[in-house]
Structures are given as structure tokens and as C-alpha cells.
Coordinates of C-alpha atoms in Angstrom, one line a residue:
Chain A
X281 CA 11.8 -17.5 3.9
X282 CA 11.5 -14.8 2.0
X283 CA 11.2 -11.3 2.8
X284 CA 8.7 -10.7 0.7
X285 CA 8.7 -7.1 1.6
X286 CA 12.6 -6.9 0.0
X287 CA 10.9 -8.5 -2.7
X288 CA 8.1 -6.1 -3.2
X289 CA 10.7 -3.1 -3.2
X290 CA 12.9 -4.5 -5.1
X291 CA 11.2 -4.6 -7.8
X292 CA 9.9 -0.8 -7.8
X293 CA 13.6 -0.4 -8.2
X294 CA 13.1 -1.5 -11.2
X295 CA 9.2 -0.1 -11.6
X296 CA 6.5 2.2 -10.1
X297 CA 8.7 4.6 -8.2
X298 CA 7.6 7.7 -9.8
X299 CA 3.5 7.0 -8.8
X300 CA 4.7 6.0 -5.6
X301 CA 6.6 8.7 -5.3
X302 CA 3.1 10.6 -6.7
X303 CA 0.7 8.8 -4.0
X304 CA 3.0 10.7 -1.0
X305 CA 3.4 14.0 -2.2
X306 CA -0.3 13.7 -2.5
X307 CA -0.9 12.8 1.1
X308 CA 1.4 15.0 2.2
X309 CA -0.8 18.4 0.1
X310 CA -4.2 16.5 2.0
X311 CA -2.1 16.1 5.4
X312 CA -1.1 19.8 5.0
X313 CA -4.7 21.3 4.1
X314 CA -6.5 19.2 6.5
X315 CA -4.3 20.7 9.2
X316 CA -4.1 24.0 8.2
X317 CA -7.9 24.2 8.0
X318 CA -8.2 22.7 11.7
X319 CA -5.5 25.2 12.5
X320 CA -8.1 28.0 11.2
X321 CA -10.7 26.4 12.7
X322 CA -8.7 26.1 16.6
X323 CA -9.9 28.8 17.6
X324 CA -6.8 30.3 18.2
X325 CA -8.0 32.2 14.9
X326 CA -6.1 36.1 16.7
X327 CA -9.1 37.6 17.2
X328 CA -10.3 40.4 15.1
X329 CA -5.9 40.9 14.9
X330 CA -6.1 44.5 16.0
X331 CA -3.5 45.7 17.7
X332 CA -1.5 48.4 19.2
X333 CA 2.0 49.5 19.3
X334 CA 2.6 51.4 22.3
X335 CA 5.7 54.0 22.8
X336 CA 7.4 54.4 25.7
X337 CA 9.2 57.1 27.4
X338 CA 13.1 57.2 27.0
X339 CA 15.1 56.5 30.2
X340 CA 12.5 53.8 31.9
X341 CA 13.8 51.9 34.2
X342 CA 13.5 48.4 33.9
X343 CA 11.5 47.7 36.5
X344 CA 8.7 50.2 35.5
X345 CA 8.8 48.5 32.0
X346 CA 8.6 44.6 33.9
X347 CA 5.8 47.0 36.7
X348 CA 3.6 48.5 33.0
X349 CA 4.6 44.2 30.9
X350 CA 2.8 42.4 34.4
X351 CA -0.1 45.2 34.7
X352 CA -1.3 45.0 30.5
X353 CA -0.5 41.7 30.3
X354 CA -3.3 40.7 33.2
X355 CA -5.7 43.2 30.8
X356 CA -9.1 40.8 29.8
X357 CA -8.9 42.4 26.5
X358 CA -5.0 41.5 26.5
X359 CA -4.4 38.4 24.1
X360 CA -0.9 38.9 23.4
X361 CA 2.2 40.9 25.2
X362 CA 6.1 41.5 23.5
X363 CA 7.8 43.6 24.4
X364 CA 11.1 45.4 21.2
X365 CA 13.9 46.3 22.3
X366 CA 14.7 50.1 20.5
X367 CA 17.6 48.5 18.8
X368 CA 15.4 46.2 16.9
X369 CA 13.7 48.7 15.4
X370 CA 16.2 50.5 14.7
X371 CA 17.9 47.5 13.2
X372 CA 15.0 46.5 11.2
X373 CA 14.7 43.5 12.9
X374 CA 11.6 44.4 13.9
X375 CA 9.4 46.1 11.5
X376 CA 6.9 49.5 13.0
X377 CA 3.5 50.6 10.7
X378 CA 4.3 53.6 9.0
X379 CA 2.7 55.8 10.9
X380 CA 4.5 54.9 13.8
X381 CA 7.7 57.3 14.0
X382 CA 11.0 56.2 15.4
X383 CA 10.8 55.6 18.4
X384 CA 12.5 57.2 21.6
X385 CA 12.2 53.9 23.9
X386 CA 11.2 50.6 24.1
X387 CA 7.8 49.2 23.5
X388 CA 5.4 47.0 23.4
X389 CA 3.3 44.4 21.6
X390 CA -0.2 44.3 21.6
X391 CA -2.4 42.3 21.1
X392 CA -6.1 42.3 21.4
X393 CA -8.2 39.8 22.1
X394 CA -12.2 40.2 19.7
X395 CA -12.0 43.4 21.0
X396 CA -16.3 45.5 20.8
X397 CA -17.0 48.4 19.0
X398 CA -14.8 51.5 20.9
X399 CA -13.6 48.9 22.7
X400 CA -9.7 50.3 21.4
X401 CA -10.2 53.2 22.2
X402 CA -11.6 52.6 25.7
X403 CA -8.0 50.4 26.1
X404 CA -6.0 53.3 23.6
X405 CA -7.1 55.9 26.7
X406 CA -6.6 53.3 29.3
X407 CA -2.8 52.8 28.0
X408 CA -1.6 56.3 27.7
X409 CA -3.0 57.3 31.2
X410 CA -0.2 55.3 32.9
X411 CA 3.0 57.1 33.7
X412 CA 5.7 55.5 31.6
X413 CA 4.2 55.3 28.1
X414 CA 4.9 58.1 25.5
X415 CA 2.1 57.3 23.1
X416 CA 0.0 54.6 21.9
X417 CA -1.3 53.1 18.1
X418 CA -4.0 51.2 16.4
X419 CA -2.9 49.0 14.0
X420 CA -5.9 47.2 11.7
X421 CA -3.1 44.3 9.8
X422 CA -5.7 41.4 10.3
X423 CA -4.0 37.4 10.6
X424 CA -4.3 35.0 6.9
X425 CA -6.7 32.8 9.7
X426 CA -9.0 35.5 10.5
X427 CA -9.8 36.7 7.3
X428 CA -10.8 33.1 6.7
X429 CA -12.9 32.8 9.3
X430 CA -14.8 35.8 9.1
X431 CA -14.9 35.8 5.1
X432 CA -18.1 34.0 3.5
X433 CA -18.5 30.0 3.1
X434 CA -14.4 29.9 3.5
X435 CA -15.7 27.2 5.8
X436 CA -18.3 25.5 3.5
X437 CA -15.5 26.2 0.8
X438 CA -12.2 24.5 2.9
X439 CA -14.3 21.4 4.0
X440 CA -15.6 20.2 0.7
X441 CA -11.8 21.6 -0.3
X442 CA -10.9 19.1 1.7
X443 CA -12.7 16.2 1.5
X444 CA -12.7 16.2 -2.1
X445 CA -8.9 15.9 -2.7
X446 CA -8.9 13.4 0.8
X447 CA -11.5 11.1 -2.3
X448 CA -8.9 11.8 -4.8
X449 CA -6.5 10.7 -2.6
X450 CA -8.5 7.5 -1.4
X451 CA -9.0 6.3 -5.1
X452 CA -5.6 7.2 -6.3
X453 CA -3.7 5.4 -3.9
X454 CA -5.8 2.4 -4.8
X455 CA -4.9 2.2 -8.3
X456 CA -1.6 2.0 -7.5
X457 CA -1.0 0.1 -5.4
X458 CA -3.2 -1.5 -7.3
X459 CA -1.2 -2.2 -10.2
X460 CA 1.4 -1.9 -8.6
X461 CA 0.4 -5.8 -7.4
X462 CA -1.1 -6.0 -10.9
X463 CA 3.1 -5.6 -12.4
X464 CA 3.4 -8.5 -9.3
X465 CA 0.8 -10.9 -10.6
X466 CA 2.7 -13.3 -11.3
X467 CA 4.5 -13.9 -8.2
X468 CA 1.3 -13.4 -6.4
X469 CA -0.5 -16.4 -8.3
X470 CA 2.7 -18.6 -8.0
X471 CA 2.8 -18.2 -4.8
X472 CA -1.5 -18.8 -4.3
X473 CA -0.5 -21.7 -6.1
X474 CA 1.9 -22.9 -4.0
X475 CA 0.1 -22.2 -1.1
X476 CA 0.9 -19.6 -0.1
X477 CA -1.8 -17.5 2.2
X478 CA -3.7 -14.5 0.5
X479 CA -2.7 -12.5 3.4
X480 CA 0.9 -13.1 3.7
X481 CA 0.7 -11.5 -0.1
X482 CA -1.1 -9.1 0.6
X483 CA 0.9 -8.1 4.0
X484 CA 4.0 -6.3 2.0
X485 CA 1.6 -4.4 0.5
X486 CA 0.3 -3.5 3.0
X487 CA 3.3 -2.5 4.9
X488 CA 5.1 -0.5 1.6
X489 CA 0.8 1.6 2.1
X490 CA 0.7 2.2 6.0
X491 CA 5.1 3.3 5.4
X492 CA 3.7 6.1 3.4
X493 CA 1.7 7.2 5.8
X494 CA 3.2 7.5 8.6
X495 CA 6.7 9.1 6.7
X496 CA 3.8 11.6 5.8
X497 CA 2.7 12.5 8.1
X498 CA 5.7 12.5 10.3
X499 CA 7.1 15.5 7.8
X500 CA 4.2 17.1 8.3
X501 CA 4.1 17.3 12.3
X502 CA 8.4 17.4 12.0
X503 CA 7.6 20.5 8.9
X504 CA 4.8 21.8 12.1
X505 CA 8.1 21.7 15.2
X506 CA 10.2 23.3 13.2
X507 CA 7.9 26.1 12.8
X508 CA 6.4 26.3 15.5
X509 CA 10.7 26.8 17.0
X510 CA 10.6 29.3 14.0
X511 CA 7.8 31.1 15.3
X512 CA 9.2 32.0 18.4
X513 CA 11.9 34.2 16.5
X514 CA 9.1 35.4 14.4
X515 CA 6.3 35.7 16.9
X516 CA 4.9 38.7 14.9
X517 CA 5.2 36.5 11.2
X518 CA 3.8 33.6 12.2
X519 CA 0.2 35.6 14.1
X520 CA 0.5 37.1 11.0
X521 CA -0.3 34.2 9.1
X522 CA -1.8 31.2 11.4
X523 CA -1.5 32.2 15.0
X524 CA -2.6 28.4 16.0
X525 CA 1.6 27.6 15.3
X526 CA 2.2 29.2 18.0
X527 CA 0.5 27.1 21.8
X528 CA 2.3 24.8 21.0
X529 CA -0.5 22.3 21.9
X530 CA -2.9 23.0 19.0
X531 CA 1.0 22.0 17.1
X532 CA 1.5 18.8 18.7
X533 CA -2.5 18.1 18.3
X534 CA -2.2 19.3 14.4
X535 CA 1.0 16.7 14.5
X536 CA -0.8 14.0 15.9
X537 CA -3.5 14.6 14.0
X538 CA -0.7 14.3 11.2
X539 CA 0.4 11.4 12.4
X540 CA -3.2 9.5 12.3
X541 CA -5.2 10.9 9.4
X542 CA -1.7 9.4 7.1
X543 CA -1.9 6.2 8.6
X544 CA -5.7 5.8 8.2
X545 CA -5.8 6.9 4.9
X546 CA -3.2 4.9 3.7
X547 CA -4.7 1.5 5.5
X548 CA -8.3 2.1 3.8
X549 CA -6.5 2.7 0.3
X550 CA -4.1 0.1 0.9
X551 CA -6.5 -2.1 2.3
X552 CA -8.9 -0.9 -1.1
X553 CA -6.4 -2.0 -3.2
X554 CA -5.6 -5.4 -2.3
X555 CA -9.3 -6.6 -3.2
X556 CA -6.9 -6.9 -6.7
X557 CA -5.5 -10.6 -5.1
X558 CA -8.7 -12.0 -5.2
X559 CA -8.9 -12.4 -9.0
X560 CA -4.9 -13.1 -8.5
X561 CA -4.7 -15.7 -6.7
X562 CA -9.3 -16.7 -5.8
Chain B
X816 CA -0.9 -46.6 -3.3
X817 CA -4.6 -43.9 -5.3
X818 CA -2.9 -40.8 -5.7
X819 CA -6.0 -39.6 -6.9
X820 CA -9.9 -41.0 -6.1
X821 CA -13.2 -39.0 -7.5
X822 CA -15.7 -40.6 -7.3
X823 CA -20.0 -38.9 -8.0
X824 CA -18.6 -35.0 -9.1
X825 CA -20.8 -33.1 -9.8
X826 CA -19.7 -29.1 -11.5
X827 CA -22.5 -27.1 -12.8
X828 CA -22.0 -23.7 -14.4
X829 CA -23.5 -20.4 -13.1
X830 CA -26.1 -20.6 -15.2
X831 CA -26.9 -24.0 -14.0
X832 CA -25.0 -26.5 -17.1
X833 CA -23.9 -29.0 -16.2
X834 CA -20.0 -29.4 -16.1
X835 CA -19.8 -32.7 -15.3
X836 CA -22.2 -35.1 -13.3
X837 CA -20.7 -38.6 -11.4
X838 CA -18.0 -38.4 -12.6
X839 CA -15.3 -41.4 -10.6
X840 CA -11.8 -40.5 -11.6
X841 CA -9.5 -42.6 -10.3
X842 CA -4.9 -41.7 -10.4
X843 CA -3.0 -44.9 -8.8
X844 CA 0.9 -42.8 -7.5
X845 CA 3.3 -42.7 -10.3
X846 CA 1.3 -42.7 -12.4
X847 CA 1.1 -40.2 -15.8
X848 CA -2.5 -40.5 -16.8
X849 CA -3.0 -37.4 -19.9
X850 CA -6.3 -36.1 -19.9
X851 CA -7.7 -35.7 -23.7
X852 CA -10.7 -33.1 -23.8
X853 CA -11.6 -30.4 -26.7
X854 CA -11.9 -26.8 -25.8
X855 CA -15.2 -26.6 -23.2
X856 CA -15.1 -29.9 -22.0
X857 CA -14.0 -29.4 -18.8
X858 CA -10.9 -30.2 -17.6
X859 CA -9.5 -27.0 -16.3
X860 CA -12.1 -26.8 -14.0
X861 CA -11.2 -30.8 -13.4
X862 CA -7.7 -29.4 -12.4
X863 CA -8.9 -26.5 -10.5
X864 CA -11.0 -28.5 -8.6
X865 CA -8.8 -31.1 -7.6
X866 CA -6.1 -28.7 -6.4
X867 CA -9.4 -26.4 -4.4
X868 CA -9.6 -23.7 -6.3
X869 CA -13.6 -24.4 -6.8
X870 CA -15.7 -26.1 -4.8
X871 CA -17.7 -28.7 -6.2
X872 CA -21.5 -28.9 -6.4
X873 CA -21.3 -33.2 -5.0
X874 CA -19.0 -35.7 -4.6
X875 CA -15.8 -36.2 -3.6
X876 CA -11.7 -35.4 -4.4
X877 CA -9.9 -37.3 -3.0
X878 CA -6.1 -36.0 -3.3
X879 CA -3.0 -38.0 -1.2
X880 CA -5.8 -39.2 0.7
X881 CA -7.1 -35.6 1.6
X882 CA -10.7 -34.9 0.6
X883 CA -9.8 -32.1 -0.8
X884 CA -13.9 -30.7 -0.3
X885 CA -13.4 -30.7 4.0
X886 CA -10.2 -28.5 3.9
X887 CA -9.3 -25.9 5.6
X888 CA -8.3 -23.0 4.4
X889 CA -5.0 -23.7 6.4
X890 CA -5.0 -27.7 5.3
X891 CA -5.9 -26.7 1.4
X892 CA -3.2 -24.4 1.1
X893 CA -1.0 -27.0 3.4
X894 CA -2.7 -29.6 0.2
X895 CA -1.0 -27.5 -1.5
X896 CA 2.3 -27.7 -0.8
X897 CA 3.2 -30.6 -1.8
X898 CA 1.3 -30.4 -5.3
X899 CA 3.2 -28.6 -8.9
X900 CA 1.3 -26.7 -11.0
X901 CA 1.3 -25.2 -14.3
X902 CA -2.2 -22.9 -14.9
X903 CA -4.1 -22.6 -18.7
X904 CA -3.0 -19.1 -18.4
X905 CA 1.3 -19.3 -18.1
X906 CA 3.3 -17.4 -15.3
X907 CA 5.2 -14.5 -16.8
X908 CA 7.2 -13.3 -13.1
X909 CA 9.0 -9.6 -12.7
X910 CA 11.9 -11.4 -11.6
X911 CA 15.3 -10.5 -13.6
X912 CA 16.4 -14.7 -14.9
X913 CA 15.1 -18.1 -15.3
X914 CA 16.9 -18.7 -12.1
X915 CA 15.9 -16.1 -10.1
X916 CA 12.3 -17.0 -10.6
X917 CA 12.7 -20.6 -9.3
X918 CA 14.2 -19.5 -6.4
X919 CA 11.8 -17.1 -5.6
X920 CA 9.0 -20.0 -5.7
X921 CA 11.4 -21.5 -3.4
X922 CA 12.7 -19.3 -1.0
X923 CA 8.6 -18.5 -0.4
X924 CA 7.8 -22.0 0.7
X925 CA 10.5 -21.1 3.5
X926 CA 13.9 -22.6 1.9
X927 CA 17.7 -20.9 2.8
X928 CA 19.1 -19.0 0.3
X929 CA 21.6 -21.7 -0.2
X930 CA 20.0 -24.1 -1.1
X931 CA 17.2 -22.7 -3.4
X932 CA 20.0 -21.9 -5.6
X933 CA 20.5 -25.5 -4.6
X934 CA 17.2 -27.6 -5.9
X935 CA 16.8 -24.9 -9.2
X936 CA 20.1 -25.4 -11.1
X937 CA 19.4 -28.6 -10.5
X938 CA 15.4 -28.8 -11.7
X939 CA 17.1 -26.5 -14.3
X940 CA 19.4 -29.6 -15.5
X941 CA 16.8 -31.8 -15.7
X942 CA 14.3 -30.0 -17.5
X943 CA 17.6 -29.1 -19.8
X944 CA 17.4 -25.5 -18.9
X945 CA 20.5 -24.9 -17.7
X946 CA 21.8 -22.3 -20.4
X947 CA 18.6 -20.5 -19.8
X948 CA 19.4 -19.2 -15.8
X949 CA 20.5 -16.6 -16.2
X950 CA 18.0 -15.9 -19.1
X951 CA 15.1 -13.7 -18.7
X952 CA 11.8 -14.7 -18.5
X953 CA 10.4 -12.7 -20.4
X954 CA 12.7 -14.0 -23.3
X955 CA 12.7 -16.8 -24.0
X956 CA 11.1 -19.2 -26.7
X957 CA 7.4 -20.9 -25.7
X958 CA 8.7 -24.5 -25.9
X959 CA 11.1 -22.8 -23.4
X960 CA 9.0 -20.9 -21.7
X961 CA 7.1 -24.3 -21.6
X962 CA 9.6 -25.8 -19.7
X963 CA 10.1 -23.2 -17.4
X964 CA 6.7 -23.4 -16.7
X965 CA 6.3 -27.1 -15.8
X966 CA 10.2 -26.1 -14.1
X967 CA 8.3 -23.6 -12.0
X968 CA 5.3 -26.6 -10.4
X969 CA 8.1 -28.8 -10.0
X970 CA 10.9 -27.2 -8.3
X971 CA 10.0 -28.3 -4.7
X972 CA 9.6 -31.5 -5.7
X973 CA 5.7 -32.5 -5.5
X974 CA 4.3 -35.8 -4.9
X975 CA 1.6 -34.8 -7.5
X976 CA 2.3 -32.7 -11.0
X977 CA -1.4 -31.0 -12.7
X978 CA -0.6 -29.8 -15.6
X979 CA -3.2 -28.4 -17.5
X980 CA -2.5 -28.1 -20.8
X981 CA 1.3 -27.1 -20.9
X982 CA 1.5 -27.7 -25.1
X983 CA -1.2 -25.8 -25.6
X984 CA 0.2 -23.8 -28.4
X985 CA 3.0 -25.2 -29.3
X986 CA 4.8 -26.8 -32.8
X987 CA 4.8 -30.7 -32.6
X988 CA 8.4 -30.3 -32.0
X989 CA 8.0 -28.9 -28.9
X990 CA 6.0 -30.3 -28.0
X991 CA 7.5 -33.2 -27.9
X992 CA 10.3 -31.5 -26.0
X993 CA 7.8 -30.4 -23.5
X994 CA 6.8 -34.2 -23.0
X995 CA 10.3 -35.3 -23.1
X996 CA 11.4 -33.2 -20.4
X997 CA 8.2 -34.1 -18.3
X998 CA 8.8 -38.3 -18.7
X999 CA 12.4 -37.4 -17.3
X1000 CA 10.8 -35.8 -14.4
X1001 CA 8.5 -39.0 -14.3
X1002 CA 11.0 -41.5 -13.8
X1003 CA 13.6 -39.8 -12.2
X1004 CA 11.8 -38.5 -9.2
X1005 CA 8.6 -40.9 -9.9
X1006 CA 5.8 -37.7 -9.7
X1007 CA 2.0 -38.5 -10.1
X1008 CA 1.3 -36.6 -13.0
X1009 CA -2.6 -35.6 -14.5
X1010 CA -1.5 -33.4 -17.9
X1011 CA -4.4 -32.6 -19.5
X1012 CA -4.2 -31.9 -23.4
X1013 CA -6.4 -31.1 -26.7
X1014 CA -5.0 -34.3 -28.6
X1015 CA -3.9 -37.6 -28.0
X1016 CA 0.2 -37.8 -27.9
X1017 CA 1.1 -41.4 -28.8
X1018 CA 4.3 -43.2 -27.1
X1019 CA 4.0 -40.7 -24.1
X1020 CA 2.3 -41.1 -20.6
X1021 CA 1.2 -44.1 -18.8
X1022 CA -2.7 -44.6 -19.5
X1023 CA -5.0 -41.7 -21.1
X1024 CA -8.5 -40.9 -20.8
X1025 CA -11.1 -38.7 -22.9
X1026 CA -13.6 -36.3 -21.2
X1027 CA -16.0 -35.5 -23.1
X1028 CA -18.9 -34.0 -22.4
X1029 CA -18.4 -34.9 -18.4
X1030 CA -18.1 -38.3 -18.6
X1031 CA -14.8 -39.8 -19.5
X1032 CA -15.3 -42.1 -21.8
X1033 CA -13.0 -45.2 -22.6
X1034 CA -9.1 -45.2 -21.5
X1035 CA -6.4 -45.3 -24.6

């Protein structure tokens, strides 16, 4: 039996490559937007995003630093704590807020979890009271997702954009595949008159559509994984954009969602375009 | 033995106009029947009913002793594999060569690549098209195009050829070339042929019937 998918791919080498690539690109873009939406409203937006830079006294013993770290990490208001060597600041691997002068010792960087009014000051005082801490600075830069979360109408605006763009991708997907099928109309009519089932004729087109959906989803999922790995080294930069990408579970869910949505959209677009076969092979 | 038997066939348009009412037709095995009729007389409809693309409102159609009107979709596809069909609208293939078009069909019907190549070349030879094997289908002239349509229909050795106006739009010389090719097929392969045309073609076919106002009028 002839490999119809191979024949369709051979046809693609001659024409239709460009629109199929564009189709893939649009699908990828949509999945990216979908994941961005999900990651923004996944509940890991970074709260209000207030951060504290805690300068430690120079010459602290590692055991003292450990004790402080473990104690602060347990505080309810603290979302994350990072230990940073003074050398990292000197070598400019870590950039401190302008109000913090060059530290003499190592430091902690704290992210607070949705602090209420006056809570930041209270935590600052509590920190300053601990032995081994030289000074505490509040730093108010909020992550991008936290800004979006508190912007009125942002959620609905992004959701509307997502739905609209999704529909556009679906329609474009259908149009591309429909034109591909029609471009092969002579062969399909010949197959129909020769006793080949419509189901068999449609299968290579559906497989091609599913491949597009799967590959777009897979590339995005891998992309998210690489961002996550990169984020382990550059926590601060990632925290300032999409903090949810620091959570392995969320990254996994977003990757799976991209795969599932890619496949679903491709299946819908492909199946919709196959309706044209009813006219070619009644 | 009877290849086609149509009895009490009725078919109406969506608006309720009768195309056929109580039509009867019998084609013997090995016969070459030419079905004449003006445009709109129902020739294409009759052929589509024979290969099962349309369903009649009444009556029975037997093709190769199988009742087309009652066949399951799978059985209908099976029957079509034994038919050679030249549709009214020519099949314009995107394959790079005429030979590739024929092997495409043969391989889709389950033949191995080597056998498909051999059979395709054999068909082109029989129809006098061997010199066109490596030409692109879109570059052919009208007569060559008509012959390629026939080659596509018969390359898998069907038992019956249903050709819907294969000579339409051709000059007299072109019509003769096509009919001579069909004559060769009829004689060498003992193929049963049902061919439709608007005008009479003396000297070809074993029988000619006229389809007019939904009825078959006489035999010439």
C-alpha cells in the first residue's frame, strides 16, 4: 500500500511549505500566550513583591549564617530567601538596589509573601533585632506578573486576546489545510473513484496537523524547561518576570498544557478542514 | 453474462423534476455501448448512479451481479476497485509526470512499486502514450489529456469502463484518436465499455442507444 503521508509531504516540498510554517508559528505563539496567561494567574505571582536586602555583619561564622538562614526561612511572611556572597556583589553578578552601599559582609535577599500594611516595617525591625544582622533595606520592585495581577481588567483583557487569537489560529489552520487538500484534489478524486475510503484519504492530512500541534507544544514545553533550568542560576531575573517559572510543578503543568492544547487545536483545525473532502469525494 | 442491468430506475432532482422514470438498460459482458444524449439528458447522472456516487429514488442497478443500491459503503468501495471511471471533469494531478500519476493510483490500490511501474508503462504503451510517460500532466494537449484520463481509469485492469464524455471538446481527429485507443482496449482486454457522448460516432461501439427525456430511445 502506498504511503499517502509520504505523497502529501512530497507535495509540500513543491508548494504550501510557507503557509504551513506560518501555521506552526501562529500555533506556537498561541500556546506561548496560553502558558503566559496560566503562569501569570497560577497564584505564584510573587504577592505584592516587596523584597528585603539583609546585610550581614562581616566575619560571621558559617554556622551563624546557617542558623540565621534557617530561622528566617521559617517565617510565615517570607516567600523565599537567598544567600548571596559579598564577592558576588563585588563581581557584579548580583546587582543591589541603589540605596544599598557596597556590603562588607555576605547578605540575604528576601521576598515577602503579600505583606499587609505596616508588615514590612515590622519584619524589618524583627530582622534588625537579630544578632549578626548589620542593616535591612526594603526594595519595592514588583514582578511583571504581580503588576499584571493588580492591573484592573488585565486578566479579562488577556483572556479575550487569548480566545480571539485562538479562534484566529483555528481558522487559519483550517484554511491552510483546506487549501492543501484542494491542491491535491485531482489525486483525491482519483482515489475516490478507485475505491479508496474517504477516511484513508483524510488520514495523512490529520496526521500532518497533529504533528504540527505536537511539535509546537513540545518545543514550547522544552523551552519552559530550559527557562526553568536557566532560572535556577538567575533566580532574580526570573523572579522579576514570571516567578511561577521557578516552581518545577508549575513548569511541568504548563508544559503538559502546551502539549495538550497544541494537539487539541491541531485536531480541531485538521478535522474541520477535512470537511472539504465531502465535496471532492462525495 | 450481463455486466450492467438497470431496471425500473427513477431519479429526481432536488426540485422534484424527473431525470429518469422507469429506465431499463442492459449491457452484456464484453459489449461496448455508446450512450448518446444531449446535454442535460442525464448521462452523467446515470453513470454516477452506476458507480454508486448517487442513490436512485426507485429501481435496481446491478453491476457485475451486485446490487449497487443496496451495497454497504465498504462493499461499494470494493466494487469501484473493479471499475474504470473517466469522470466528466478531467482529473488534473499534481504528480510530476504522467507515469507517476498512474503508478500513484496503482500503488494506492495495493500494488508493489515495481509491479505498479510495469503496469503503468504497459497501459501507456497500449494507448500509444509511451512517449508522454515523463511529461508533466499539465503540459499535455487536449487529446493527450483525454487519453491520459482513460489510462488512469484502466491501468488497474478493471472489468468495466465507465467513460463520461471522454471526447468532449475535441476536434474530429482528436475524437477518432481517442476512440481508436478505446477500440484497442476493447479488443485486447475484452473490456466492457459504457461511453457517453453528445453526438453519434459511426463505426465505433457494438451498440448505440439514445437517452432522451429520461428514456432510452431505440438502438442504432
